[in-house]
Tab-separated table of C-alpha atoms in Angstrom:
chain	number	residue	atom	x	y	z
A	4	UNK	CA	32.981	9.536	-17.700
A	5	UNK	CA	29.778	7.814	-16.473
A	6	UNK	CA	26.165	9.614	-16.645
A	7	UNK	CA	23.372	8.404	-14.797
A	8	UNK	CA	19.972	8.311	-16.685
A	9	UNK	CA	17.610	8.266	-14.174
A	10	UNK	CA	13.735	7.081	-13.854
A	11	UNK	CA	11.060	6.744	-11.191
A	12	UNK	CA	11.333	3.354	-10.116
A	13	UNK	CA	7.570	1.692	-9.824
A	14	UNK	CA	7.062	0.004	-6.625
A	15	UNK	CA	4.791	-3.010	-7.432
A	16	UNK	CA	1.208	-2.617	-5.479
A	17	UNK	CA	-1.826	-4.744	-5.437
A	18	UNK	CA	-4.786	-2.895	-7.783
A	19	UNK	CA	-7.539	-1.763	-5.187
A	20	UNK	CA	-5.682	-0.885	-2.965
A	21	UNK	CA	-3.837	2.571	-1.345
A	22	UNK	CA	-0.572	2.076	0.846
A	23	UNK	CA	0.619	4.532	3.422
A	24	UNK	CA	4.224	3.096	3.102
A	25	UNK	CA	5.828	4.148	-0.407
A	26	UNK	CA	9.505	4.208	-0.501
A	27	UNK	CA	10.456	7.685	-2.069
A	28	UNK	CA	13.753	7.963	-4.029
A	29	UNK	CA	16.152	10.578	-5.120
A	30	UNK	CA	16.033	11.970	-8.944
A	31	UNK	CA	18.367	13.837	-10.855
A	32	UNK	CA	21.696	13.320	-13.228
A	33	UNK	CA	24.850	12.837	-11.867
A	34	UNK	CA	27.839	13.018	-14.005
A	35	UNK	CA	31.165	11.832	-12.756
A	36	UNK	CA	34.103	13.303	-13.991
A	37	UNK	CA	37.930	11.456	-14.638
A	38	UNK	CA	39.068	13.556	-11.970
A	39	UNK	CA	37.749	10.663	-9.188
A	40	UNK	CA	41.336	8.605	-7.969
A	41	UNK	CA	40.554	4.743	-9.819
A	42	UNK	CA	43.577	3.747	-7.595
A	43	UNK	CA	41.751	3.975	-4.628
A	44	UNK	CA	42.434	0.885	-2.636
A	45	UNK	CA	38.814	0.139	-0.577
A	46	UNK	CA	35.879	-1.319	-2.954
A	47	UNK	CA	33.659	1.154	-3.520
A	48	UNK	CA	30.617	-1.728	-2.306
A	49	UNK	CA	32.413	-2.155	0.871
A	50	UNK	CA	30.201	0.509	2.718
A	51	UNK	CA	26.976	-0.412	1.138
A	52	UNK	CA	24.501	-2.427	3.119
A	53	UNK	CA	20.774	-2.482	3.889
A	54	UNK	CA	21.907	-0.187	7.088
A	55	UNK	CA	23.692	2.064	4.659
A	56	UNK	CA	20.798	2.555	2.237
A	57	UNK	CA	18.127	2.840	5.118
A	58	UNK	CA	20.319	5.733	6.449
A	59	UNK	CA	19.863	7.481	2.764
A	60	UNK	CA	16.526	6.736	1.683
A	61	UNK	CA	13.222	5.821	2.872
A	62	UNK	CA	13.086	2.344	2.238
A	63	UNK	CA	10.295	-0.795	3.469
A	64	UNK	CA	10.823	-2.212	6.802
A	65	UNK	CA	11.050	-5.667	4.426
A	66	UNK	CA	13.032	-4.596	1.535
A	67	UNK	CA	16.451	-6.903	0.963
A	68	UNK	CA	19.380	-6.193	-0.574
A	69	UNK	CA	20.223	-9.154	-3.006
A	70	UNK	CA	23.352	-7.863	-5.074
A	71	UNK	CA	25.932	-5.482	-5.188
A	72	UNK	CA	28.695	-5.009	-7.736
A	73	UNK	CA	31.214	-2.243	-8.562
A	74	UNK	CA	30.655	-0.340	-11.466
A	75	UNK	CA	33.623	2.413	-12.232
A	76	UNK	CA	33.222	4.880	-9.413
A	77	UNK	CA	29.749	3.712	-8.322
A	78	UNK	CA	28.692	0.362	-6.211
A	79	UNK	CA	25.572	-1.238	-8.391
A	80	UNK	CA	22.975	-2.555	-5.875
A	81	UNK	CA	19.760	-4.411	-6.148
A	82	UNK	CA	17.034	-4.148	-3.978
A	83	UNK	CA	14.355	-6.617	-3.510
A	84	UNK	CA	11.024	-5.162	-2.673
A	85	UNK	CA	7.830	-6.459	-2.281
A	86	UNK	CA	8.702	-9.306	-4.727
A	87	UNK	CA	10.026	-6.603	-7.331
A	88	UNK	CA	13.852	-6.052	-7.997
A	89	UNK	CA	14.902	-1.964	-8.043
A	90	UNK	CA	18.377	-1.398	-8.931
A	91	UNK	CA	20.315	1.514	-6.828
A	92	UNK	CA	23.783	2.991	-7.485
A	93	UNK	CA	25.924	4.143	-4.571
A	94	UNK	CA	28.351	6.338	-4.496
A	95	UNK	CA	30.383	7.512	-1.034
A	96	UNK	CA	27.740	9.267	0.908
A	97	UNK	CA	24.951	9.385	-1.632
A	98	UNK	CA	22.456	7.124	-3.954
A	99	UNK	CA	20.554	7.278	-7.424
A	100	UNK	CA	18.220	5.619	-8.497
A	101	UNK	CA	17.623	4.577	-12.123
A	102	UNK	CA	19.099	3.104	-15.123
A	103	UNK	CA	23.442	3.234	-15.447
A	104	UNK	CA	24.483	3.528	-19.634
A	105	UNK	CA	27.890	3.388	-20.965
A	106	UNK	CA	28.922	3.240	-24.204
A	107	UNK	CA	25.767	3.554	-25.223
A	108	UNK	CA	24.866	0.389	-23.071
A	109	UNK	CA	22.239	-0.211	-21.005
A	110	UNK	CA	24.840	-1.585	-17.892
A	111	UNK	CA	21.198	-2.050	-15.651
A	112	UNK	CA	19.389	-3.926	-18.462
A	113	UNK	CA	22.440	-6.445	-18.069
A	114	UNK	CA	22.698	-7.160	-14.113
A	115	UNK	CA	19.032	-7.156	-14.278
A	116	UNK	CA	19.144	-9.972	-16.889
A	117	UNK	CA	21.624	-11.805	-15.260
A	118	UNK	CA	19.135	-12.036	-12.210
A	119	UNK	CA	15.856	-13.498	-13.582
A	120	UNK	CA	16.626	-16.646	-11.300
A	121	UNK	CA	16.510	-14.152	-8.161
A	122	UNK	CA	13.849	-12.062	-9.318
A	123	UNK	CA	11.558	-15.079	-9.777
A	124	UNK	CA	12.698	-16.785	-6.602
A	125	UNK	CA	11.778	-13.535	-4.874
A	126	UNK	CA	8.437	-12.651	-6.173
A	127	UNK	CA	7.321	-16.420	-4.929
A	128	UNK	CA	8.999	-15.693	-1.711
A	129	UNK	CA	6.893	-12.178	-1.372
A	130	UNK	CA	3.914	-14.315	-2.756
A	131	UNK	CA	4.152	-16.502	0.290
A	132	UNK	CA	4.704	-14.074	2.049
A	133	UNK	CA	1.292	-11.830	1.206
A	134	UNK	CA	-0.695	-15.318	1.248
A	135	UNK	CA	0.876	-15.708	4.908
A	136	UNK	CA	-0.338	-12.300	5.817
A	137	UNK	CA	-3.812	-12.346	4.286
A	138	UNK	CA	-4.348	-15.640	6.445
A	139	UNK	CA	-2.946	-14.081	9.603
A	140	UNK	CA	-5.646	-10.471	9.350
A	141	UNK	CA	-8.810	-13.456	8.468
A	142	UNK	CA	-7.579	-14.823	11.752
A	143	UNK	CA	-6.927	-11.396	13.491
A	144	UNK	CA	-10.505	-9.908	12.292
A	145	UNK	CA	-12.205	-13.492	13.562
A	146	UNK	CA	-10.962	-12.623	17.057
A	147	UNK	CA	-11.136	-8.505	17.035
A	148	UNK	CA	-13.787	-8.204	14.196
A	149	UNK	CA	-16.343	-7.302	17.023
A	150	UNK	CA	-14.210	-4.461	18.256
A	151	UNK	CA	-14.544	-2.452	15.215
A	152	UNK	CA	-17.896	-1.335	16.609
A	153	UNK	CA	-16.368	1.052	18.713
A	154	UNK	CA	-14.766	2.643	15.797
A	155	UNK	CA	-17.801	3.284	13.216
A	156	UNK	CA	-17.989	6.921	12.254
A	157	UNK	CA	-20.602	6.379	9.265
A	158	UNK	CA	-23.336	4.570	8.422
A	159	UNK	CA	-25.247	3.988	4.922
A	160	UNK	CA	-28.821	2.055	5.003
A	161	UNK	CA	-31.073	2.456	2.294
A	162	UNK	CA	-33.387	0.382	4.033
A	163	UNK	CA	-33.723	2.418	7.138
A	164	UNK	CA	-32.435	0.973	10.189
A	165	UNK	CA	-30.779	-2.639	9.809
A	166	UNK	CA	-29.451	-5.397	12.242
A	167	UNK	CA	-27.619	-6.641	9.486
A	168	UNK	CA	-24.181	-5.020	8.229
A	169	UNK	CA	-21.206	-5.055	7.233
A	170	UNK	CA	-17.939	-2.995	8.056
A	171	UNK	CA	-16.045	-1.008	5.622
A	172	UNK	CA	-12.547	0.418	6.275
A	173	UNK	CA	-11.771	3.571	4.493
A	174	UNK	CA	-9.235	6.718	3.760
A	175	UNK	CA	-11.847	9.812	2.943
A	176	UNK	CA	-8.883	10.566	0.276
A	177	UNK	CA	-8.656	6.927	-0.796
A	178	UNK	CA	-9.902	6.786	-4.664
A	179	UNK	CA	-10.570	3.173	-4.319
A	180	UNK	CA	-12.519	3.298	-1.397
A	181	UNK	CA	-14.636	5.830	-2.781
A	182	UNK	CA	-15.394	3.340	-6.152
A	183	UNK	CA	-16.211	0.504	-3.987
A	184	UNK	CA	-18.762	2.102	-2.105
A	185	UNK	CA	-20.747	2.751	-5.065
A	186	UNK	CA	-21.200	-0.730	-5.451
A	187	UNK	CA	-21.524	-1.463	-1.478
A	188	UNK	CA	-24.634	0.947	-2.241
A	189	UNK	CA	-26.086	-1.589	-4.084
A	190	UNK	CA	-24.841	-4.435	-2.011
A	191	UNK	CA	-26.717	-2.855	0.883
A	192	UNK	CA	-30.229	-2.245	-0.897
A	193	UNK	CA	-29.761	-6.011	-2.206
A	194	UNK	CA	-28.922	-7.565	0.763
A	195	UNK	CA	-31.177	-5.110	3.334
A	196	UNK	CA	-27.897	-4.108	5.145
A	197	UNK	CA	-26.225	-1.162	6.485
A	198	UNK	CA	-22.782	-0.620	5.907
A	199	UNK	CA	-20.676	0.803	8.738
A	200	UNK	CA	-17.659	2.907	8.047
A	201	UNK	CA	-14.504	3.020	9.943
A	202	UNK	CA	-12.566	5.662	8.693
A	203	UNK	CA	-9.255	4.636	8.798
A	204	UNK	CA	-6.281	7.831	7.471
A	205	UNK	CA	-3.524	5.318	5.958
A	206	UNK	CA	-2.687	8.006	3.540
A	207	UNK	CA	-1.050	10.834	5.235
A	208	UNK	CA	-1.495	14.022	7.095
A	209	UNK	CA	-4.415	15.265	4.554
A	210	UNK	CA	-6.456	12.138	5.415
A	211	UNK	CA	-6.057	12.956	9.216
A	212	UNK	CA	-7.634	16.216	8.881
A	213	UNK	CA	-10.708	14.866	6.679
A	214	UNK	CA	-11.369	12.326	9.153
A	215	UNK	CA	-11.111	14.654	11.942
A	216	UNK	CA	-13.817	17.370	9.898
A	217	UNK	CA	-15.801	14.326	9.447
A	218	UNK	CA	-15.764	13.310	13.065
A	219	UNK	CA	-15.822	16.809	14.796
A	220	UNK	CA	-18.749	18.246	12.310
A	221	UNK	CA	-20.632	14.972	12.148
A	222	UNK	CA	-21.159	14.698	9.020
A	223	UNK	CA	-23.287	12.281	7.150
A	224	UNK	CA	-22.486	9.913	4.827
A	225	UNK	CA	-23.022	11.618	1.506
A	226	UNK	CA	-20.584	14.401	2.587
A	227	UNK	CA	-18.300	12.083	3.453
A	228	UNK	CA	-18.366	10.519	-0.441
A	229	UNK	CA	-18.248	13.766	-1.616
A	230	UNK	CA	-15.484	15.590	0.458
A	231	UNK	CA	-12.333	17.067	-0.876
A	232	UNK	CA	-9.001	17.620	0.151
A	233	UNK	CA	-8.672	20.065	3.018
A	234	UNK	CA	-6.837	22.470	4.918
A	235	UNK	CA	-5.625	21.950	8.538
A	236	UNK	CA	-8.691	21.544	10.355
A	237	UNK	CA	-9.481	22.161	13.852
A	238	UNK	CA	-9.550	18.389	15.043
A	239	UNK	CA	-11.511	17.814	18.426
A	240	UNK	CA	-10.368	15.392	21.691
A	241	UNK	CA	-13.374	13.303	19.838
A	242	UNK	CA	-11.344	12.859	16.700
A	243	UNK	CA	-8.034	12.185	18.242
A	244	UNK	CA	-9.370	9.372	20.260
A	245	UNK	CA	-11.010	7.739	17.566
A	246	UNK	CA	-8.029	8.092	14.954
A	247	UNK	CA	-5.729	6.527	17.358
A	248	UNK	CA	-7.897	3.970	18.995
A	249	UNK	CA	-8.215	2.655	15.039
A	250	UNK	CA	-4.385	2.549	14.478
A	251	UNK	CA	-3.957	0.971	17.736
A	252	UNK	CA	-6.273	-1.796	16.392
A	253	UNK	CA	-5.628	-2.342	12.697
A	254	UNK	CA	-2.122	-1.749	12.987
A	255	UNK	CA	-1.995	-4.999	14.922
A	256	UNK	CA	-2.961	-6.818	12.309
A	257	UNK	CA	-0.798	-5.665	9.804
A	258	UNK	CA	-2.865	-3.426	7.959
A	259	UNK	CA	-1.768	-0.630	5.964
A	260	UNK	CA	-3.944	-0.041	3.246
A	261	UNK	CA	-7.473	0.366	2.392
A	262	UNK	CA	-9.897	-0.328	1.424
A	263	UNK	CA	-11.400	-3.274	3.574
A	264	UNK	CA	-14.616	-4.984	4.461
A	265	UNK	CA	-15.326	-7.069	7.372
A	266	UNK	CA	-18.544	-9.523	7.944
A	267	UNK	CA	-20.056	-8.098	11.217
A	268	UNK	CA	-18.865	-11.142	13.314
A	269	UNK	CA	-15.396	-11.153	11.534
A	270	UNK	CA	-15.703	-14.048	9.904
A	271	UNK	CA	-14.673	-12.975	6.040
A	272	UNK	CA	-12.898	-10.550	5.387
A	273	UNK	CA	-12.478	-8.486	1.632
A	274	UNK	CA	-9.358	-6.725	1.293
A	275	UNK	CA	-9.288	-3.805	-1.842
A	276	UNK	CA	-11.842	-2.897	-4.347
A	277	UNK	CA	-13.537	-6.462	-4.782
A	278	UNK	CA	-16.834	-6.173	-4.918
A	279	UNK	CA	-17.615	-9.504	-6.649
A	280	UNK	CA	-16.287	-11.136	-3.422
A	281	UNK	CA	-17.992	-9.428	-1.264
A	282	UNK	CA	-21.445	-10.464	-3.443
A	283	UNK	CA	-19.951	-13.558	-3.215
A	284	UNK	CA	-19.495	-13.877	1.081
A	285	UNK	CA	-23.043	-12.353	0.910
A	286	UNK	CA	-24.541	-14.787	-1.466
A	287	UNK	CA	-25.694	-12.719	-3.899
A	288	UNK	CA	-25.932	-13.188	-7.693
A	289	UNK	CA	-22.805	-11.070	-9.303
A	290	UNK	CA	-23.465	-8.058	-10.642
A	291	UNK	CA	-23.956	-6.956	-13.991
A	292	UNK	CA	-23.722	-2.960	-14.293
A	293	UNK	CA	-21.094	-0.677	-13.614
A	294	UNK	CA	-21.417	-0.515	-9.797
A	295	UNK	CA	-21.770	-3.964	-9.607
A	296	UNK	CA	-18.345	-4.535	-10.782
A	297	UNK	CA	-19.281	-6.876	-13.867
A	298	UNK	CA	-19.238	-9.932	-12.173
A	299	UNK	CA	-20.921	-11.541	-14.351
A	300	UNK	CA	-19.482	-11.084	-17.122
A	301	UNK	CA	-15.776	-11.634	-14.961
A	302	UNK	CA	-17.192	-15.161	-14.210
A	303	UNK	CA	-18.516	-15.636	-17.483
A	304	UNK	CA	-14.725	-14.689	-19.303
């Protein structure tokens, strides 16, 4: 008799930043009984593939499947995702997720073991891989930064009205977002800027219907910081262009997370919470208090 111990598998995500794309897998305990036929002739792995897996389980467009082995009744698999290994285990028309014992032994702690050379080749691969892509959206918001004009919904200028700003891509239900534009705040009155907000809903159906409230009832910026999650709301043609004229753009540059900021022209770009970089674009001295993200004291450790 097997039992499956299972846990929630942590997909590995850069701090700062909040993804729409989270690969959501099955929980629960299985328990196999001797009543299975061992002498079945076909390997249990045979019908496992990235296909397979994609057919039972949300799973990243980019997500590999780097080993499989047979374990009793079940096929053990490995995932590689976003540079981080996730084992699966398979069985004829289902999957778990978690951690296989037997005998009081920890079967996952021992393929996983046995595949440090992988795991390390593949978190340099996905390393690459993100450099790659951060290279390609400077490049993309060089040529396009300009047409994120079209999609500002907010503005924030302490100074009154400013030629000088900077973008800032944002989920209203984005916790990140929200803590970097404290310190933007201060950025602004620093630098005598404006920051313009494109409100971009990466996270889901909830964040659609804040934008749209935002867009359809014009609000101002200091409802926007402060607004909470909402029911379906009414939405407006207004909204529904907006929304999709800023997928249309961002998605073809990759981007599926916030929070971002752009120089007006394009020509840096910030991606996730990091303030001290965006001081640093600006040529400012870092900051020191709370909203200033310690920079200071970062540069000084």
């Amino acid at each position: 008799m097997l039992t499956i111990l299972l846990t929630l598998m942590k997909k590995i995500i850069t701090p700062g930043m909040c993804f729409r794309r989270l690969a959501v897998f099955m929980l629960g305990f299985f328990i196999f009984s001797a009543g299975v036929s061992s002498g079945h002739a076909e390997s249990v792995c045979e019908h496992v593939t990235l296909a397979w897996l994609q057919t039972q389980v949300s799973i990243p467009k980019d997500a590999e499947l780097v080993f499989k082995k047979e374990q009793g009744v079940l096929c053990e698999a490995v995932l590689s995702i976003n540079g981080g290994l996730a084992p699966v285990y398979a069985g004829k028309d289902f999957i778990v997720a978690g951690q296989m014992y037997k005998n009081g032994v920890s079967i996952t702690r021992m393929t996983m073991s046995s595949l440090s050379e992988v795991a390390d080749a593949e978190r340099k691969k996905a390393k690459e891989k993100e450099a790659k892509d951060v290279e390609m959206r400077k490049s993309f918001f060089k040529l396009h930064g300009p047409e994120l004009a079209d999609l500002v919904s907010l503005s924030f200028a302490p100074g009154g009205v400013s030629d000088k700003f900077i973008y800032v891509i944002s989920d209203p239900a984005c916790s990140h977002c929200k803590a970097l534009l404290d310190g933007l705040e201060e950025v602004a009155a620093e630098a005598d800027l404006a920051l313009k907000l494109v409100i971009y809903p990466v996270l889901g159906e909830n964040s659609k219907a804040m934008t749209a409230h935002v867009i359809c009832e014009h609000l101002g910026y200091g409802a926007y910081k402060t607004m909470k999650k909402i029911g379906p709301a009414k939405g407006c043609e207004k909204a529904n262009q907006r929304i999709n004229k800023t997928f249309d753009l961002l998605n073809k540059a990759d981007v599926s997370f916030v929070p971002l900021v752009v120089a007006h022209d394009g020509s840096w770009v910030v991606e996730g919470n990091d303030i001290c970089s965006v001081r640093e674009h600006l040529g400012l001295d870092p900051g020191t208090g709370e909203k200033g993200g310690g920079c200071k004291k970062d540069q000084e450790d």
